[in-house]
PDB file of C-alpha atoms in Angstrom:
ATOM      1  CA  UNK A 122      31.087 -37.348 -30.794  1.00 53.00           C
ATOM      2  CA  UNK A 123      28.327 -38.956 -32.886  1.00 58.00           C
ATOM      3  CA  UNK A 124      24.794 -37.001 -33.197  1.00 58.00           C
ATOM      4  CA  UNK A 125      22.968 -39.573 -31.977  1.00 56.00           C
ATOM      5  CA  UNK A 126      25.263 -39.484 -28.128  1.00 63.00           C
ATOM      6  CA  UNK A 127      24.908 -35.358 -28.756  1.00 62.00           C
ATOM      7  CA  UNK A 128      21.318 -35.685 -28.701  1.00 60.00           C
ATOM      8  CA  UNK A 129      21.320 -38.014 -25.998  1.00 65.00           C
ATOM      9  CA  UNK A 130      23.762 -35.537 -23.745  1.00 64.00           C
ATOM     10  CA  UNK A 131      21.057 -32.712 -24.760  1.00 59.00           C
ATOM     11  CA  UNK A 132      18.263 -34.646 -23.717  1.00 63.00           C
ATOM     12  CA  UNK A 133      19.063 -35.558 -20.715  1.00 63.00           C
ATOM     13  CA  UNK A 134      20.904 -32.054 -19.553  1.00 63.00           C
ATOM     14  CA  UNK A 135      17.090 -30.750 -20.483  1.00 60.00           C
ATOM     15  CA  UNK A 136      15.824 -33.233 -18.183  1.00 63.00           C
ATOM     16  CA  UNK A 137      17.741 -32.600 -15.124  1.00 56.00           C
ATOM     17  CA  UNK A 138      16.795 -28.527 -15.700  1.00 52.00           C
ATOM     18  CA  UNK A 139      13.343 -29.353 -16.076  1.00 55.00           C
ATOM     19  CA  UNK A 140      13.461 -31.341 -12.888  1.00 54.00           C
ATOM     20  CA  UNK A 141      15.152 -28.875 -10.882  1.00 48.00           C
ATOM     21  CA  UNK A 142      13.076 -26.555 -12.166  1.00 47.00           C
ATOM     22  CA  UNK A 143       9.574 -27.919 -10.950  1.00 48.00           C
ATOM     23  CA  UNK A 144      11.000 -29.247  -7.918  1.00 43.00           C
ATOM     24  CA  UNK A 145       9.396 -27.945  -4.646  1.00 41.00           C
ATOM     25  CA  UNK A 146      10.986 -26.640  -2.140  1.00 42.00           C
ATOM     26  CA  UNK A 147      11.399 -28.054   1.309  1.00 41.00           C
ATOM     27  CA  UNK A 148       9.097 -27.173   3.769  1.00 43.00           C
ATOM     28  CA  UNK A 149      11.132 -24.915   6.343  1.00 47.00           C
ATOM     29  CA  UNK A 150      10.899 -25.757  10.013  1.00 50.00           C
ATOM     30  CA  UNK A 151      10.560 -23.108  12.710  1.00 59.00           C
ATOM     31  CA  UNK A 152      10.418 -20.001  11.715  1.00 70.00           C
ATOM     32  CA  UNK A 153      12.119 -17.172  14.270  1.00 70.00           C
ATOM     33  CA  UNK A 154       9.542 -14.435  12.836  1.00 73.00           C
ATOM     34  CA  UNK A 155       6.074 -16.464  14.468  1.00 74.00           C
ATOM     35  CA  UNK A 156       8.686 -17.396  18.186  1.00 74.00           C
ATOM     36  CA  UNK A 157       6.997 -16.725  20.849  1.00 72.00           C
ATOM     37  CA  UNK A 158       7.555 -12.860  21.809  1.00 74.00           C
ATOM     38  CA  UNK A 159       9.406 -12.079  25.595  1.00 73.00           C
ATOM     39  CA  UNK A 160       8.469  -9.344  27.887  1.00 71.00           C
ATOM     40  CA  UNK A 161      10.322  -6.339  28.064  1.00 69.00           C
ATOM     41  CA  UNK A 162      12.745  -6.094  30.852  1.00 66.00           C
ATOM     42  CA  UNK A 163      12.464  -3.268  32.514  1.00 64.00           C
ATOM     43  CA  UNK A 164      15.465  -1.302  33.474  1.00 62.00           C
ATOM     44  CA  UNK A 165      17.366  -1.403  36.762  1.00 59.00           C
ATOM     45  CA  UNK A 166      16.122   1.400  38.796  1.00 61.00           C
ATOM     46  CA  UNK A 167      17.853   1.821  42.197  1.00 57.00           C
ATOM     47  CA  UNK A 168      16.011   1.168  45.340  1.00 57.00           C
ATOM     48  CA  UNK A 169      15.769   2.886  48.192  1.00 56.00           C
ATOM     49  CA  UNK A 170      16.009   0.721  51.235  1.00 52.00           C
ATOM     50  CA  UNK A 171      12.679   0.552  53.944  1.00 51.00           C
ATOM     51  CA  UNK A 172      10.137   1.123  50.763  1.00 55.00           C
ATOM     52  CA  UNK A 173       7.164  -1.115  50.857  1.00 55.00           C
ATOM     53  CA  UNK A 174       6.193  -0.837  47.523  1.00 53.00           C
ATOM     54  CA  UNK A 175       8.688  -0.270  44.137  1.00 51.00           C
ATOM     55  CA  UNK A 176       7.613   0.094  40.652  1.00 51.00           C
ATOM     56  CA  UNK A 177      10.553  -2.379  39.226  1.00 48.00           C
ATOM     57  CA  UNK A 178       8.916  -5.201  41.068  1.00 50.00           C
ATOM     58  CA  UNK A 179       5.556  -4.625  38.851  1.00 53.00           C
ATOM     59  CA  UNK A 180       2.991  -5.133  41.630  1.00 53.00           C
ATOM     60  CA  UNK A 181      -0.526  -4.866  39.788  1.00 56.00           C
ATOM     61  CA  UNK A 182      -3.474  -4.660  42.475  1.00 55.00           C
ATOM     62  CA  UNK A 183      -6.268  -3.656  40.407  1.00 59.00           C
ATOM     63  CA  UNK A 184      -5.317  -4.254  36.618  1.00 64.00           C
ATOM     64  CA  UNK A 185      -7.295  -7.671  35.117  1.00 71.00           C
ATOM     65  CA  UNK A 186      -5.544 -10.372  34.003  1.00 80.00           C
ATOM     66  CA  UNK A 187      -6.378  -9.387  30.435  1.00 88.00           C
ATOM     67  CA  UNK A 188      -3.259  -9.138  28.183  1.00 88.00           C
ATOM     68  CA  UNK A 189      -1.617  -5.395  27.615  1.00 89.00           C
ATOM     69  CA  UNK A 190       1.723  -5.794  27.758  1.00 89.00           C
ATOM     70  CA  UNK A 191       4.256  -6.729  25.437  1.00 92.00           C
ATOM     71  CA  UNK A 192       4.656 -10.688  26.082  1.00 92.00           C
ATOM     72  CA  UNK A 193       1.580 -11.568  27.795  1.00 93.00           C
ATOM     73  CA  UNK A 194      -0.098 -14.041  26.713  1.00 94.00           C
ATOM     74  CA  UNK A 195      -3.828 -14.029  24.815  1.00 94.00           C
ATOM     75  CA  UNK A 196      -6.540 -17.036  23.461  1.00 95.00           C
ATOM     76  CA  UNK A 197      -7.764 -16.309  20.514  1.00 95.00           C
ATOM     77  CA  UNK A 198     -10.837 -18.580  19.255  1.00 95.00           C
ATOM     78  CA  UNK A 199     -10.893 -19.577  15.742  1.00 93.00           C
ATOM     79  CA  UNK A 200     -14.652 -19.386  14.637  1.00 92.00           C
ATOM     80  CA  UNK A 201     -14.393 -18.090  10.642  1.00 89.00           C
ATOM     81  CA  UNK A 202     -17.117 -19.479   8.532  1.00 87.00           C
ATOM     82  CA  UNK A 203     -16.902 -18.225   4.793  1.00 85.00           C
ATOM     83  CA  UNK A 204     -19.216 -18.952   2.017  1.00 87.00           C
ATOM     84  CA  UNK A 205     -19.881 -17.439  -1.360  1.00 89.00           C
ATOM     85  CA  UNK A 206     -21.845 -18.194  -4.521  1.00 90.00           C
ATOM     86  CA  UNK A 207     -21.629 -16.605  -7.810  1.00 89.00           C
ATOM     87  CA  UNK A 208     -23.954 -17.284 -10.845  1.00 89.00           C
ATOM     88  CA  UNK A 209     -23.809 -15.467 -14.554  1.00 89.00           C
ATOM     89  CA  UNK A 210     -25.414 -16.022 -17.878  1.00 89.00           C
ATOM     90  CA  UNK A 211     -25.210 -14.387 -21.175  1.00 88.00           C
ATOM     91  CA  UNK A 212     -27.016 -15.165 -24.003  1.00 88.00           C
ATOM     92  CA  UNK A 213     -27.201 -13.390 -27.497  1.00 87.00           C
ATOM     93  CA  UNK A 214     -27.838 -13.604 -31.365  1.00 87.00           C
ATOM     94  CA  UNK A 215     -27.716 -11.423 -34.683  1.00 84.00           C
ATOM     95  CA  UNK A 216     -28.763 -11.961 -37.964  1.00 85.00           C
ATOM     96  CA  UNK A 217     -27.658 -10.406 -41.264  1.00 83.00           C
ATOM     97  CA  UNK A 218     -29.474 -10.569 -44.461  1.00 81.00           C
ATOM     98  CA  UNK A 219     -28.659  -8.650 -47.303  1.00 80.00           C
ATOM     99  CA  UNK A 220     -30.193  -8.953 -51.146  1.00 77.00           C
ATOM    100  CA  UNK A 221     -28.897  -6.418 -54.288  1.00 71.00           C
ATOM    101  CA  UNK A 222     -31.051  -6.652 -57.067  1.00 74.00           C
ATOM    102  CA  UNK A 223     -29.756  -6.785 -60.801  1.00 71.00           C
ATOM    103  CA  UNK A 224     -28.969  -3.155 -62.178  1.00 73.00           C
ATOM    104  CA  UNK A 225     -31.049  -2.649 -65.738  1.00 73.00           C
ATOM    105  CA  UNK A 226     -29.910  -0.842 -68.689  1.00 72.00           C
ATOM    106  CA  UNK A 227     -32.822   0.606 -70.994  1.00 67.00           C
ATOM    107  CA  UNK A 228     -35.243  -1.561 -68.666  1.00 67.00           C
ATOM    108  CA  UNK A 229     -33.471  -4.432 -69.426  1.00 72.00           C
ATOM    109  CA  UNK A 230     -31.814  -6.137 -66.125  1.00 74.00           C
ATOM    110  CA  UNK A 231     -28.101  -7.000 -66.788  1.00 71.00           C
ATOM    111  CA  UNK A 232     -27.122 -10.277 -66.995  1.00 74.00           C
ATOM    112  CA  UNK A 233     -24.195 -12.372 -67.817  1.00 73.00           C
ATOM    113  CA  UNK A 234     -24.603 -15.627 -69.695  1.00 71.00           C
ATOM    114  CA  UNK A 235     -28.309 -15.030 -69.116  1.00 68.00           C
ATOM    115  CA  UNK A 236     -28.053 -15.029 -65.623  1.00 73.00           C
ATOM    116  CA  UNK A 237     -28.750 -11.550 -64.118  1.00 71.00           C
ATOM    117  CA  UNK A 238     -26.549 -10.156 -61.292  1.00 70.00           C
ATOM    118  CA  UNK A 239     -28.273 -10.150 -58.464  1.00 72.00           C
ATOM    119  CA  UNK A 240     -26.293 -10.372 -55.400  1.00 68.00           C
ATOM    120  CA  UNK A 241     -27.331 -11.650 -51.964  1.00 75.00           C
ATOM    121  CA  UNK A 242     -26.006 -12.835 -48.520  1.00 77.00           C
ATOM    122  CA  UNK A 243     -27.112 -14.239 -45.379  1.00 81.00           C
ATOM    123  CA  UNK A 244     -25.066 -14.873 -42.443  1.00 82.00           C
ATOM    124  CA  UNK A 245     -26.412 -15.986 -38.549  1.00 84.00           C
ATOM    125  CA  UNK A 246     -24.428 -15.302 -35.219  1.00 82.00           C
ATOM    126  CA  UNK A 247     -24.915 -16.657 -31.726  1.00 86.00           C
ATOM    127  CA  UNK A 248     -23.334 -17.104 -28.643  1.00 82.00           C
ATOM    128  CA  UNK A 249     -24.534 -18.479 -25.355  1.00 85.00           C
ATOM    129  CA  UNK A 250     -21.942 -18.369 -22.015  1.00 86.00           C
ATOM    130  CA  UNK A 251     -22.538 -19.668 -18.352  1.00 87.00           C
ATOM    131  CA  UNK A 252     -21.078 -20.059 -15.264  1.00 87.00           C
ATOM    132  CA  UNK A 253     -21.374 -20.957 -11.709  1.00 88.00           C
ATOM    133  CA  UNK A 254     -19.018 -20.822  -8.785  1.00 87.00           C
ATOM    134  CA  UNK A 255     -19.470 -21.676  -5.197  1.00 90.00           C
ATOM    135  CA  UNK A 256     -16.656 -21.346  -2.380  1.00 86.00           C
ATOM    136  CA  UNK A 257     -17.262 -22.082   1.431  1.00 88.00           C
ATOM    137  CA  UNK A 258     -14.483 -22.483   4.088  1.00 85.00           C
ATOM    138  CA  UNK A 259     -14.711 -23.142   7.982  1.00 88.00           C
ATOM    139  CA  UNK A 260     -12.238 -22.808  10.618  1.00 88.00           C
ATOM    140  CA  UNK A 261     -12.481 -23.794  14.593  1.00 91.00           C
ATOM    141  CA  UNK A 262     -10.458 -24.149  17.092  1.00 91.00           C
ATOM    142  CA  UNK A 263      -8.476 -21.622  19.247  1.00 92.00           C
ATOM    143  CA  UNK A 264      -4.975 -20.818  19.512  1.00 93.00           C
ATOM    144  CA  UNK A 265      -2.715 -19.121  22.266  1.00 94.00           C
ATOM    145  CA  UNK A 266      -0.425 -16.094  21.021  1.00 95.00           C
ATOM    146  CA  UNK A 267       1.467 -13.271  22.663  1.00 94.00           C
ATOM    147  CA  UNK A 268       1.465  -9.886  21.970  1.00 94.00           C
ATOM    148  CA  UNK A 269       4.317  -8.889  19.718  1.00 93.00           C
ATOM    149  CA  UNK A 270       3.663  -4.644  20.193  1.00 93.00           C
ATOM    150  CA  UNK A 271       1.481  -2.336  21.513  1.00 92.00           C
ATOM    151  CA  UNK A 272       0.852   0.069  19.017  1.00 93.00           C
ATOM    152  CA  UNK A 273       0.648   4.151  20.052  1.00 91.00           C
ATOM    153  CA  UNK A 274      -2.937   3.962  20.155  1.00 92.00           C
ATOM    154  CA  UNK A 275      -3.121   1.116  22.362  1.00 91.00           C
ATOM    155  CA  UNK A 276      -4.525  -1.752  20.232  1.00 94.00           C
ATOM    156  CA  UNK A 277      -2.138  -5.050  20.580  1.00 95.00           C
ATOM    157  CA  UNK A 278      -0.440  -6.701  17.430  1.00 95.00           C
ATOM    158  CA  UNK A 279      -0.226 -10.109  18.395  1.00 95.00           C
ATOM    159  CA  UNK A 280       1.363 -13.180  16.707  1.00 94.00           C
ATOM    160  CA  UNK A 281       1.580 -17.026  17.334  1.00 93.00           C
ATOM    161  CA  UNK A 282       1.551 -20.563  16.001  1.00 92.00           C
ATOM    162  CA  UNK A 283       1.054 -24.106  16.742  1.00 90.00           C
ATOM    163  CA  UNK A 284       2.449 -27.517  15.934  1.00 88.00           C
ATOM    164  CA  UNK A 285       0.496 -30.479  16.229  1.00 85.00           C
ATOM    165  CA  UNK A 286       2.229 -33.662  15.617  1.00 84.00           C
ATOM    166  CA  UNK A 287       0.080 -36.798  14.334  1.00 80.00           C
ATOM    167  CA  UNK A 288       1.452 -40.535  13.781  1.00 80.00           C
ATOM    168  CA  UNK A 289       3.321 -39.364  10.736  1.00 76.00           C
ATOM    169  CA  UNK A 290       1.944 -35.970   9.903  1.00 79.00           C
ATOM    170  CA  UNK A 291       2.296 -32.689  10.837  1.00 84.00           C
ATOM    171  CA  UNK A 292      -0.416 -29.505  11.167  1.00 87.00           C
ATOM    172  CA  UNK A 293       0.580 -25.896  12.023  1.00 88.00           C
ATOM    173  CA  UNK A 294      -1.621 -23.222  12.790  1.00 91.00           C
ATOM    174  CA  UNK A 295      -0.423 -19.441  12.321  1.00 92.00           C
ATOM    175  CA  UNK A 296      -2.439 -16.327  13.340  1.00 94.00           C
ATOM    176  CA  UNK A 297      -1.069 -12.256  13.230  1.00 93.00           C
ATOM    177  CA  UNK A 298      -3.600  -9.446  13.468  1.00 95.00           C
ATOM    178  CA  UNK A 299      -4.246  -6.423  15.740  1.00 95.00           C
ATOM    179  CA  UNK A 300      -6.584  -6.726  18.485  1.00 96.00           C
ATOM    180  CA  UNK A 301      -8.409  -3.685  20.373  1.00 95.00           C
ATOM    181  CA  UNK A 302      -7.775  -4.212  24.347  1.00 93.00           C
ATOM    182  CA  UNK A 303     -11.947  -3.690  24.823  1.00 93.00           C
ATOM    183  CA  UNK A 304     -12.423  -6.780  23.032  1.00 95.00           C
ATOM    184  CA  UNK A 305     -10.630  -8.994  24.846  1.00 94.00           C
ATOM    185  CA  UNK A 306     -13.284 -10.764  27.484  1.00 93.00           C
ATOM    186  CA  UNK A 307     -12.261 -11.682  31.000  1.00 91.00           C
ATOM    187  CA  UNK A 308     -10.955 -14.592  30.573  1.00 93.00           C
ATOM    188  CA  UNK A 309      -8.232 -12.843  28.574  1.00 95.00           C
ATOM    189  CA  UNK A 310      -9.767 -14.352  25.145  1.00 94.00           C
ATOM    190  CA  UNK A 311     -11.173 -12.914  21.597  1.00 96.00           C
ATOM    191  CA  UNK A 312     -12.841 -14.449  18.932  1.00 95.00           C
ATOM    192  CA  UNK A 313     -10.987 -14.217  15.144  1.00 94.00           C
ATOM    193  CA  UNK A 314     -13.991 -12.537  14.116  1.00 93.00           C
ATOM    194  CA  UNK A 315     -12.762  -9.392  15.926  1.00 94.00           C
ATOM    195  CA  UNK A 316      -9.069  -9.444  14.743  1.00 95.00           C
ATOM    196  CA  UNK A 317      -8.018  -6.527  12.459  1.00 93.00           C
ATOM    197  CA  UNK A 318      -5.605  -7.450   9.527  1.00 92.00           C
ATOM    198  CA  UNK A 319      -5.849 -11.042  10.348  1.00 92.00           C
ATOM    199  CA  UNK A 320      -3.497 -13.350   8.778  1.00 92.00           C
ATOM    200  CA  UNK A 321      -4.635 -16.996   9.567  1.00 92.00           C
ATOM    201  CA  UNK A 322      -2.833 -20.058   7.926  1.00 90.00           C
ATOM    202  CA  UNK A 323      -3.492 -23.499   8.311  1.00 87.00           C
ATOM    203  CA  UNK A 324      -1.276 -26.425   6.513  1.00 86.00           C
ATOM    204  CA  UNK A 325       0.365 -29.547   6.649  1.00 81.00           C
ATOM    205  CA  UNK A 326       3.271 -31.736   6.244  1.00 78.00           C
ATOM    206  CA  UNK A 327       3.810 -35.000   6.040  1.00 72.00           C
ATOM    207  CA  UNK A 328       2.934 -38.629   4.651  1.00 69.00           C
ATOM    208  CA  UNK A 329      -0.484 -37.863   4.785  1.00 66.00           C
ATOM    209  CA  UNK A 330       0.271 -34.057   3.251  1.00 66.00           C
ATOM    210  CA  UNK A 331       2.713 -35.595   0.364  1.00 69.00           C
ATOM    211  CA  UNK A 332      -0.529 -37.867  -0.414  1.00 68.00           C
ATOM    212  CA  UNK A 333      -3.192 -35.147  -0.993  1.00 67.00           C
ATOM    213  CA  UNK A 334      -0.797 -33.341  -3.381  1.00 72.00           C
ATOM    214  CA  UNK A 335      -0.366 -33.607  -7.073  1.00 71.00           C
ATOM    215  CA  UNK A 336       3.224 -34.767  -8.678  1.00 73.00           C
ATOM    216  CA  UNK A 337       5.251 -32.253 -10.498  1.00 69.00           C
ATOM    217  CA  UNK A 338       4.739 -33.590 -14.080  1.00 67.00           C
ATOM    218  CA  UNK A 339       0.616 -33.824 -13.284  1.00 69.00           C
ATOM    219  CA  UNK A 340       0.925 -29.730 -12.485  1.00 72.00           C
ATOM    220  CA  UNK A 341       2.952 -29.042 -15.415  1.00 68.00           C
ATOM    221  CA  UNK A 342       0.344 -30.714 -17.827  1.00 65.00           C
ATOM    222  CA  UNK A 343      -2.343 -29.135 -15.468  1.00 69.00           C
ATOM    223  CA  UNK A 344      -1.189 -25.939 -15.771  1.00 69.00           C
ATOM    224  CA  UNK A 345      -2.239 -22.644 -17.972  1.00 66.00           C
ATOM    225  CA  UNK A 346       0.885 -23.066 -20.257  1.00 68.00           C
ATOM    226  CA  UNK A 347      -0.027 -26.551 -21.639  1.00 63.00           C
ATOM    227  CA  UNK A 348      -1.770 -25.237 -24.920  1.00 60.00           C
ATOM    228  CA  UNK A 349      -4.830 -28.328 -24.732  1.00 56.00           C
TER     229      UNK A 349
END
């Protein structure tokens, strides 16, 4: 085999690696983990016959409708607003000067050539440095979850998502967090604002997704390993 058809063969097996390497991943579809969670079932308990009232039937008569349970069903109303600003500046200088005079001998300065020895040097150093960052992000809406546990100490860890399917794109919404049962209102909602450990996620797929996102070979020469 010639070099020049070796070198082509090596070119083009580093192509295909670095192709397969950058290549994204497909976006997965459903994911079991965020399903919607089912109630309990409670266990057969045996009946005793001419009872008005048994426990296994789950008769309620003075609980809310508020969620509690594991499975019920709780709104939760999206209403995060971030924003944050950062500013810094740093300025400073230094100067060196430094001048030896010519050594004498007898009182007679030392020279070479008739030039004396004298020795001097100068030097200046300065550096100035700024930057500025801002960062706001906003998020409304509301979303319907289920409770996924009830934890020992009574709080709720609920979980959920949501597909919304537009023309040719697709938006998901995904919330986890634990919520305290006294701040759910009575019409068995909470805001975001007062979910613990909240995990909120909200992304795309799509035509118009695929559009908003940069090629592979525009983040490799993007990214921190090109060296200009």
């Amino acid at each position: 085999m010639s070099n020049f058809r070796r070198l082509r063969l090596c070119g083009a097996t580093l192509l295909l690696a670095l192709l397969a390497g950058c290549a994204m991943p497909a976006p997965r579809g459903d994911d079991a983990a965020w399903a919607a969670t089912p109630p309990q079932e409670p266990l057969a308990q045996p009946q005793a016959d001419g009872s008005i009232y048994h426990e296994a039937q789950n008769m309620e008569l003075f609980n809310d409708p508020r969620a509690h349970r594991v499975g019920d069903i709780l709104t939760i109303s999206l209403v995060e607003s971030t924003q944050a600003s950062k500013k810094a500046s740093t300025s400073t200088s230094k100067k060196d000067k430094t001048n030896l005079a010519a050594p004498t001998i007898l009182g007679r300065p030392v020279s070479i050539g008739g030039t004396d020895v004298s020795f001097g040097t100068s030097g200046d150093r300065s550096f100035d440095g700024s930057g500025n960052s801002t960062q706001s992000n906003q998020l409304t809406g509301s979303i319907t979850v289920t409770v996924a546990q009830r934890l020992s100490n009574g709080n709720l860890l609920v979980r959920g998502e949501k597909w919304l399917t537009i023309n040719q794109g697709q938006e998901q919404v995904r919330i986890s967090g634990i919520v305290r049962p006294q701040d759910i209102g009575q019409d068995n909602s909470v805001p975001s604002t007062r979910v613990a450990d909240a995990r909120i996620g909200y992304t795309g797929r799509g035509t118009l997704a695929d559009a908003n996102t940069q090629g592979w070979l525009s983040r490799f020469f993007g990214s921190k390993w090109m060296p200009f």
